[in-house]
Amino acid sequence: MDSIKKRKTCMLTTDSTKKRKTCMLTADSTKKRIDKIIDNLLNSETNTTNDIDWLTTAVKYENEKNYDLAEKYYLIGVINNNINGINGAAMMFRDIGEYDKAKEYYLIGVKQNNINSMLGLAGMYANQKQYDDSEKYFLMAIWQDPSMTFIYNLLACVYFSQRKYNETEKYLLIAINNTEEKLNKLKNSDTIYSPEMDTYFLKSVIESRILYIKNLIALYTDWKKPDMMHKYINMLKC
């Protein structure tokens, strides 16, 4: 699961967010650039379907700041329909500030309905304060998997950055209600996975609930709604 920078009073979670014979891209120049790299790979000894080989090599070159070679190895994943190649290249270019290239790769994943690509693109747009685009891809990710509660919180923070208080409240309340349901399920049922895993998930859900309530308190503070603010401060004490 990609992260969004913290803003003033909004505390965001950090959820890590990381197919191709034909590249589905909008820009012809982009398609030609990637197709040329792929054609060279297909005609070289570098191409392999061994995920560990190409992915390890891509990460190695990325760590060495040899981004051209790293991209070539990530593209082996694109050739072999492996989403790790797409998102790996996207995150690499995002991290070094080449946002147009990052967008190219994220959009390949989005067209394959990959939720991590949607979240990565949404987070990148949010960091660049392109809030309409960020909202679009967060909503797309929610549609893809409505059970991923943390996405509602991230979308709420995008709205909060724009002082859209009603929308912020709406999605934070959804996040809190979802965590309450998960808590009740974990507390009131027999072992779901294993005692150890259930304990881990219970702790994780409790921490998420606290975070979302704190975000809601920050919203009501900024919104100047002291009664609602105190209501949720008291809820934290429960």
mmCIF file of C-alpha atoms in Angstrom:
data_model
loop_
_atom_site.group_PDB
_atom_site.id
_atom_site.type_symbol
_atom_site.label_atom_id
_atom_site.label_comp_id
_atom_site.label_asym_id
_atom_site.label_seq_id
_atom_site.Cartn_x
_atom_site.Cartn_y
_atom_site.Cartn_z
ATOM 1 C CA MET A 1 0.000 0.000 0.000
ATOM 2 C CA ASP A 2 1.979 4.346 -1.217
ATOM 3 C CA SER A 3 1.787 7.099 1.505
ATOM 4 C CA ILE A 4 0.518 10.679 1.619
ATOM 5 C CA LYS A 5 2.462 13.421 3.375
ATOM 6 C CA LYS A 6 1.083 14.554 6.715
ATOM 7 C CA ARG A 7 -0.792 17.812 6.751
ATOM 8 C CA LYS A 8 -1.074 20.076 9.755
ATOM 9 C CA THR A 9 -3.637 18.192 11.850
ATOM 10 C CA CYS A 10 -4.355 15.197 9.645
ATOM 11 C CA MET A 11 -2.500 12.076 10.714
ATOM 12 C CA LEU A 12 -2.221 9.592 7.905
ATOM 13 C CA THR A 13 -1.511 5.924 7.971
ATOM 14 C CA THR A 14 1.417 4.594 6.014
ATOM 15 C CA ASP A 15 0.137 1.604 4.125
ATOM 16 C CA SER A 16 2.477 0.128 1.693
ATOM 17 C CA THR A 17 1.138 0.322 -1.415
ATOM 18 C CA LYS A 18 3.969 -1.589 -4.414
ATOM 19 C CA LYS A 19 1.133 -7.452 -18.269
ATOM 20 C CA ARG A 20 2.776 -7.102 -21.273
ATOM 21 C CA LYS A 21 3.194 -8.032 -24.721
ATOM 22 C CA THR A 22 1.401 -4.813 -25.638
ATOM 23 C CA CYS A 23 1.727 -1.682 -23.504
ATOM 24 C CA MET A 24 -1.575 0.123 -22.924
ATOM 25 C CA LEU A 25 -0.535 3.767 -22.642
ATOM 26 C CA THR A 26 -2.092 7.009 -23.766
ATOM 27 C CA ALA A 27 0.987 8.902 -24.892
ATOM 28 C CA ASP A 28 2.487 7.650 -28.158
ATOM 29 C CA SER A 29 5.967 8.834 -27.187
ATOM 30 C CA THR A 30 5.732 6.936 -23.917
ATOM 31 C CA LYS A 31 4.552 3.784 -25.646
ATOM 32 C CA LYS A 32 7.391 3.975 -28.161
ATOM 33 C CA ARG A 33 9.970 4.471 -25.409
ATOM 34 C CA ILE A 34 8.777 1.474 -23.397
ATOM 35 C CA ASP A 35 8.188 -0.691 -26.476
ATOM 36 C CA LYS A 36 11.757 -0.068 -27.605
ATOM 37 C CA ILE A 37 13.140 -1.199 -24.251
ATOM 38 C CA ILE A 38 10.902 -4.270 -24.304
ATOM 39 C CA ASP A 39 11.850 -5.204 -27.873
ATOM 40 C CA ASN A 40 15.518 -5.072 -26.872
ATOM 41 C CA LEU A 41 14.809 -7.257 -23.857
ATOM 42 C CA LEU A 42 12.889 -9.816 -25.885
ATOM 43 C CA ASN A 43 15.872 -10.167 -28.201
ATOM 44 C CA SER A 44 18.457 -10.412 -25.428
ATOM 45 C CA GLU A 45 19.548 -13.010 -22.929
ATOM 46 C CA THR A 46 18.307 -10.797 -20.136
ATOM 47 C CA ASN A 47 14.678 -11.896 -20.486
ATOM 48 C CA THR A 48 13.673 -14.528 -17.959
ATOM 49 C CA THR A 49 10.462 -15.667 -16.359
ATOM 50 C CA ASN A 50 12.252 -16.227 -13.047
ATOM 51 C CA ASP A 51 10.637 -13.642 -10.777
ATOM 52 C CA ILE A 52 13.454 -13.688 -8.245
ATOM 53 C CA ASP A 53 16.160 -13.084 -10.847
ATOM 54 C CA TRP A 54 14.665 -10.056 -12.571
ATOM 55 C CA LEU A 55 13.115 -8.504 -9.489
ATOM 56 C CA THR A 56 16.246 -8.899 -7.389
ATOM 57 C CA THR A 57 18.338 -7.466 -10.197
ATOM 58 C CA ALA A 58 15.964 -4.530 -10.672
ATOM 59 C CA VAL A 59 16.106 -3.686 -6.967
ATOM 60 C CA LYS A 60 19.892 -4.048 -6.996
ATOM 61 C CA TYR A 61 20.278 -1.534 -9.818
ATOM 62 C CA GLU A 62 17.728 0.786 -8.221
ATOM 63 C CA ASN A 63 19.712 0.761 -4.967
ATOM 64 C CA GLU A 64 22.826 1.553 -6.987
ATOM 65 C CA LYS A 65 20.935 4.491 -8.576
ATOM 66 C CA ASN A 66 21.311 2.927 -12.018
ATOM 67 C CA TYR A 67 17.716 3.696 -12.903
ATOM 68 C CA ASP A 68 17.910 2.947 -16.626
ATOM 69 C CA LEU A 69 19.032 -0.623 -15.994
ATOM 70 C CA ALA A 70 16.603 -1.004 -13.119
ATOM 71 C CA GLU A 71 13.745 -0.005 -15.433
ATOM 72 C CA LYS A 72 14.812 -2.593 -17.998
ATOM 73 C CA TYR A 73 14.620 -5.359 -15.410
ATOM 74 C CA TYR A 74 11.318 -4.149 -14.003
ATOM 75 C CA LEU A 75 9.989 -4.280 -17.558
ATOM 76 C CA ILE A 76 10.683 -8.008 -17.631
ATOM 77 C CA GLY A 77 7.849 -8.181 -15.151
ATOM 78 C CA VAL A 78 5.694 -6.193 -17.568
ATOM 79 C CA ILE A 79 6.504 -8.640 -20.347
ATOM 80 C CA ASN A 80 5.613 -11.581 -18.098
ATOM 81 C CA ASN A 81 2.378 -10.031 -16.795
ATOM 82 C CA ASN A 82 3.786 -9.562 -13.293
ATOM 83 C CA ILE A 83 2.338 -6.574 -11.449
ATOM 84 C CA ASN A 84 5.499 -6.254 -9.321
ATOM 85 C CA GLY A 85 7.364 -5.057 -12.390
ATOM 86 C CA ILE A 86 4.773 -2.380 -13.093
ATOM 87 C CA ASN A 87 4.459 -1.092 -9.541
ATOM 88 C CA GLY A 88 8.171 -1.499 -8.872
ATOM 89 C CA ALA A 89 9.047 0.806 -11.771
ATOM 90 C CA ALA A 90 6.282 3.227 -10.788
ATOM 91 C CA MET A 91 7.507 3.518 -7.202
ATOM 92 C CA MET A 92 11.115 3.893 -8.298
ATOM 93 C CA PHE A 93 10.316 6.834 -10.566
ATOM 94 C CA ARG A 94 8.008 8.335 -7.953
ATOM 95 C CA ASP A 95 10.762 8.176 -5.334
ATOM 96 C CA ILE A 96 13.282 9.937 -7.574
ATOM 97 C CA GLY A 97 10.789 12.617 -8.587
ATOM 98 C CA GLU A 98 10.172 11.512 -12.181
ATOM 99 C CA TYR A 99 6.428 11.702 -11.794
ATOM 100 C CA ASP A 100 5.458 11.481 -15.454
ATOM 101 C CA LYS A 101 7.246 8.142 -15.785
ATOM 102 C CA ALA A 102 5.734 6.952 -12.509
ATOM 103 C CA LYS A 103 2.299 7.826 -13.853
ATOM 104 C CA GLU A 104 2.982 5.823 -17.032
ATOM 105 C CA TYR A 105 3.524 2.662 -15.032
ATOM 106 C CA TYR A 106 0.792 3.219 -12.476
ATOM 107 C CA LEU A 107 -1.710 3.636 -15.311
ATOM 108 C CA ILE A 108 -0.723 0.262 -16.766
ATOM 109 C CA GLY A 109 -1.589 -1.297 -13.413
ATOM 110 C CA VAL A 110 -4.801 0.720 -13.112
ATOM 111 C CA LYS A 111 -5.948 -0.576 -16.502
ATOM 112 C CA GLN A 112 -5.431 -4.080 -15.112
ATOM 113 C CA ASN A 113 -7.597 -3.177 -12.094
ATOM 114 C CA ASN A 114 -4.680 -3.462 -9.696
ATOM 115 C CA ILE A 115 -5.647 -1.746 -6.462
ATOM 116 C CA ASN A 116 -2.049 -1.020 -5.410
ATOM 117 C CA SER A 117 -1.527 0.887 -8.653
ATOM 118 C CA MET A 118 -4.672 2.901 -7.946
ATOM 119 C CA LEU A 119 -3.493 3.686 -4.415
ATOM 120 C CA GLY A 120 0.023 4.544 -5.556
ATOM 121 C CA LEU A 121 -1.287 6.944 -8.188
ATOM 122 C CA ALA A 122 -3.806 8.484 -5.779
ATOM 123 C CA GLY A 123 -1.100 9.020 -3.162
ATOM 124 C CA MET A 124 1.282 10.565 -5.672
ATOM 125 C CA TYR A 125 -1.393 12.992 -6.860
ATOM 126 C CA ALA A 126 -2.239 13.900 -3.264
ATOM 127 C CA ASN A 127 1.402 14.695 -2.513
ATOM 128 C CA GLN A 128 1.403 16.972 -5.561
ATOM 129 C CA LYS A 129 -1.852 18.602 -4.371
ATOM 130 C CA GLN A 130 -3.673 17.411 -7.482
ATOM 131 C CA TYR A 131 -6.661 16.598 -5.339
ATOM 132 C CA ASP A 132 -9.260 15.928 -8.041
ATOM 133 C CA ASP A 133 -7.079 13.221 -9.580
ATOM 134 C CA SER A 134 -6.223 11.848 -6.138
ATOM 135 C CA GLU A 135 -9.905 11.628 -5.233
ATOM 136 C CA LYS A 136 -10.650 9.856 -8.528
ATOM 137 C CA TYR A 137 -8.203 7.018 -7.896
ATOM 138 C CA PHE A 138 -9.003 6.625 -4.195
ATOM 139 C CA LEU A 139 -12.678 6.263 -5.119
ATOM 140 C CA MET A 140 -11.715 3.775 -7.820
ATOM 141 C CA ALA A 141 -9.807 1.749 -5.216
ATOM 142 C CA ILE A 142 -12.798 1.822 -2.842
ATOM 143 C CA TRP A 143 -15.029 0.571 -5.642
ATOM 144 C CA GLN A 144 -12.496 -2.187 -6.320
ATOM 145 C CA ASP A 145 -12.427 -3.328 -2.685
ATOM 146 C CA PRO A 146 -14.828 -1.572 -0.260
ATOM 147 C CA SER A 147 -13.517 -3.650 2.665
ATOM 148 C CA MET A 148 -10.135 -1.863 2.761
ATOM 149 C CA THR A 149 -11.008 0.567 5.539
ATOM 150 C CA PHE A 150 -7.760 2.542 5.481
ATOM 151 C CA ILE A 151 -8.611 3.893 2.017
ATOM 152 C CA TYR A 152 -11.599 5.790 3.430
ATOM 153 C CA ASN A 153 -9.221 7.472 5.878
ATOM 154 C CA LEU A 154 -6.784 8.440 3.139
ATOM 155 C CA LEU A 155 -9.583 9.860 1.008
ATOM 156 C CA ALA A 156 -10.874 11.790 4.043
ATOM 157 C CA CYS A 157 -7.441 13.369 4.449
ATOM 158 C CA VAL A 158 -7.489 14.470 0.809
ATOM 159 C CA TYR A 159 -10.789 16.212 1.476
ATOM 160 C CA PHE A 160 -9.488 17.683 4.739
ATOM 161 C CA SER A 161 -6.538 19.215 2.893
ATOM 162 C CA GLN A 162 -9.100 21.130 0.826
ATOM 163 C CA ARG A 163 -11.235 22.080 3.846
ATOM 164 C CA LYS A 164 -14.094 19.964 2.515
ATOM 165 C CA TYR A 165 -15.396 19.193 5.961
ATOM 166 C CA ASN A 166 -18.612 17.365 5.070
ATOM 167 C CA GLU A 167 -16.818 14.904 2.789
ATOM 168 C CA THR A 168 -14.042 14.448 5.350
ATOM 169 C CA GLU A 169 -16.565 13.623 8.052
ATOM 170 C CA LYS A 170 -18.441 11.220 5.793
ATOM 171 C CA TYR A 171 -15.439 9.037 4.989
ATOM 172 C CA LEU A 172 -13.929 9.126 8.480
ATOM 173 C CA LEU A 173 -17.241 7.942 9.927
ATOM 174 C CA ILE A 174 -17.315 5.095 7.394
ATOM 175 C CA ALA A 175 -13.773 4.143 8.428
ATOM 176 C CA ILE A 176 -14.671 4.223 12.127
ATOM 177 C CA ASN A 177 -17.883 2.228 11.633
ATOM 178 C CA ASN A 178 -16.015 -0.392 9.614
ATOM 179 C CA THR A 179 -13.371 -0.783 12.311
ATOM 180 C CA GLU A 180 -16.104 -1.097 14.969
ATOM 181 C CA GLU A 181 -17.640 -3.951 12.970
ATOM 182 C CA LYS A 182 -14.268 -5.661 12.628
ATOM 183 C CA LEU A 183 -13.604 -5.259 16.351
ATOM 184 C CA ASN A 184 -16.946 -6.816 17.251
ATOM 185 C CA LYS A 185 -16.302 -9.699 14.898
ATOM 186 C CA LEU A 186 -12.879 -10.388 16.379
ATOM 187 C CA LYS A 187 -14.050 -10.023 19.980
ATOM 188 C CA ASN A 188 -17.273 -12.001 19.730
ATOM 189 C CA SER A 189 -16.383 -14.953 17.556
ATOM 190 C CA ASP A 190 -14.279 -18.039 17.938
ATOM 191 C CA THR A 191 -10.798 -18.188 16.455
ATOM 192 C CA ILE A 192 -10.895 -16.888 12.891
ATOM 193 C CA TYR A 193 -7.334 -17.603 11.778
ATOM 194 C CA SER A 194 -5.192 -18.663 14.730
ATOM 195 C CA PRO A 195 -4.860 -17.250 18.270
ATOM 196 C CA GLU A 196 -1.654 -15.463 17.295
ATOM 197 C CA MET A 197 -3.033 -14.032 14.052
ATOM 198 C CA ASP A 198 -6.299 -13.005 15.709
ATOM 199 C CA THR A 199 -4.338 -11.125 18.395
ATOM 200 C CA TYR A 200 -2.285 -9.394 15.708
ATOM 201 C CA PHE A 201 -5.379 -8.380 13.726
ATOM 202 C CA LEU A 202 -7.174 -7.213 16.874
ATOM 203 C CA LYS A 203 -4.249 -4.959 17.802
ATOM 204 C CA SER A 204 -4.075 -3.611 14.244
ATOM 205 C CA VAL A 205 -7.802 -2.799 14.134
ATOM 206 C CA ILE A 206 -7.671 -1.101 17.550
ATOM 207 C CA GLU A 207 -4.742 1.071 16.405
ATOM 208 C CA SER A 208 -6.608 1.985 13.213
ATOM 209 C CA ARG A 209 -9.724 2.891 15.192
ATOM 210 C CA ILE A 210 -7.691 5.215 17.430
ATOM 211 C CA LEU A 211 -6.107 6.873 14.399
ATOM 212 C CA TYR A 212 -9.425 7.474 12.641
ATOM 213 C CA ILE A 213 -11.004 8.914 15.792
ATOM 214 C CA LYS A 214 -8.015 11.240 16.253
ATOM 215 C CA ASN A 215 -8.438 12.387 12.663
ATOM 216 C CA LEU A 216 -12.113 13.052 13.335
ATOM 217 C CA ILE A 217 -11.210 15.053 16.448
ATOM 218 C CA ALA A 218 -8.772 17.082 14.330
ATOM 219 C CA LEU A 219 -11.568 17.681 11.822
ATOM 220 C CA TYR A 220 -14.032 18.916 14.445
ATOM 221 C CA THR A 221 -11.336 21.115 15.995
ATOM 222 C CA ASP A 222 -10.665 22.758 12.648
ATOM 223 C CA TRP A 223 -14.390 22.865 11.860
ATOM 224 C CA LYS A 224 -15.072 24.525 15.232
ATOM 225 C CA LYS A 225 -17.515 21.895 16.443
ATOM 226 C CA PRO A 226 -16.505 21.525 20.121
ATOM 227 C CA ASP A 227 -19.433 19.292 21.113
ATOM 228 C CA MET A 228 -18.551 16.718 18.464
ATOM 229 C CA MET A 229 -14.874 17.070 19.268
ATOM 230 C CA HIS A 230 -15.481 16.232 22.950
ATOM 231 C CA LYS A 231 -17.796 13.353 22.013
ATOM 232 C CA TYR A 232 -14.961 11.590 20.189
ATOM 233 C CA ILE A 233 -12.366 12.525 22.779
ATOM 234 C CA ASN A 234 -14.533 10.659 25.274
ATOM 235 C CA MET A 235 -14.824 7.755 22.843
ATOM 236 C CA LEU A 236 -11.029 7.431 22.884
ATOM 237 C CA LYS A 237 -11.202 6.827 26.620
ATOM 238 C CA CYS A 238 -13.446 3.793 26.180
#
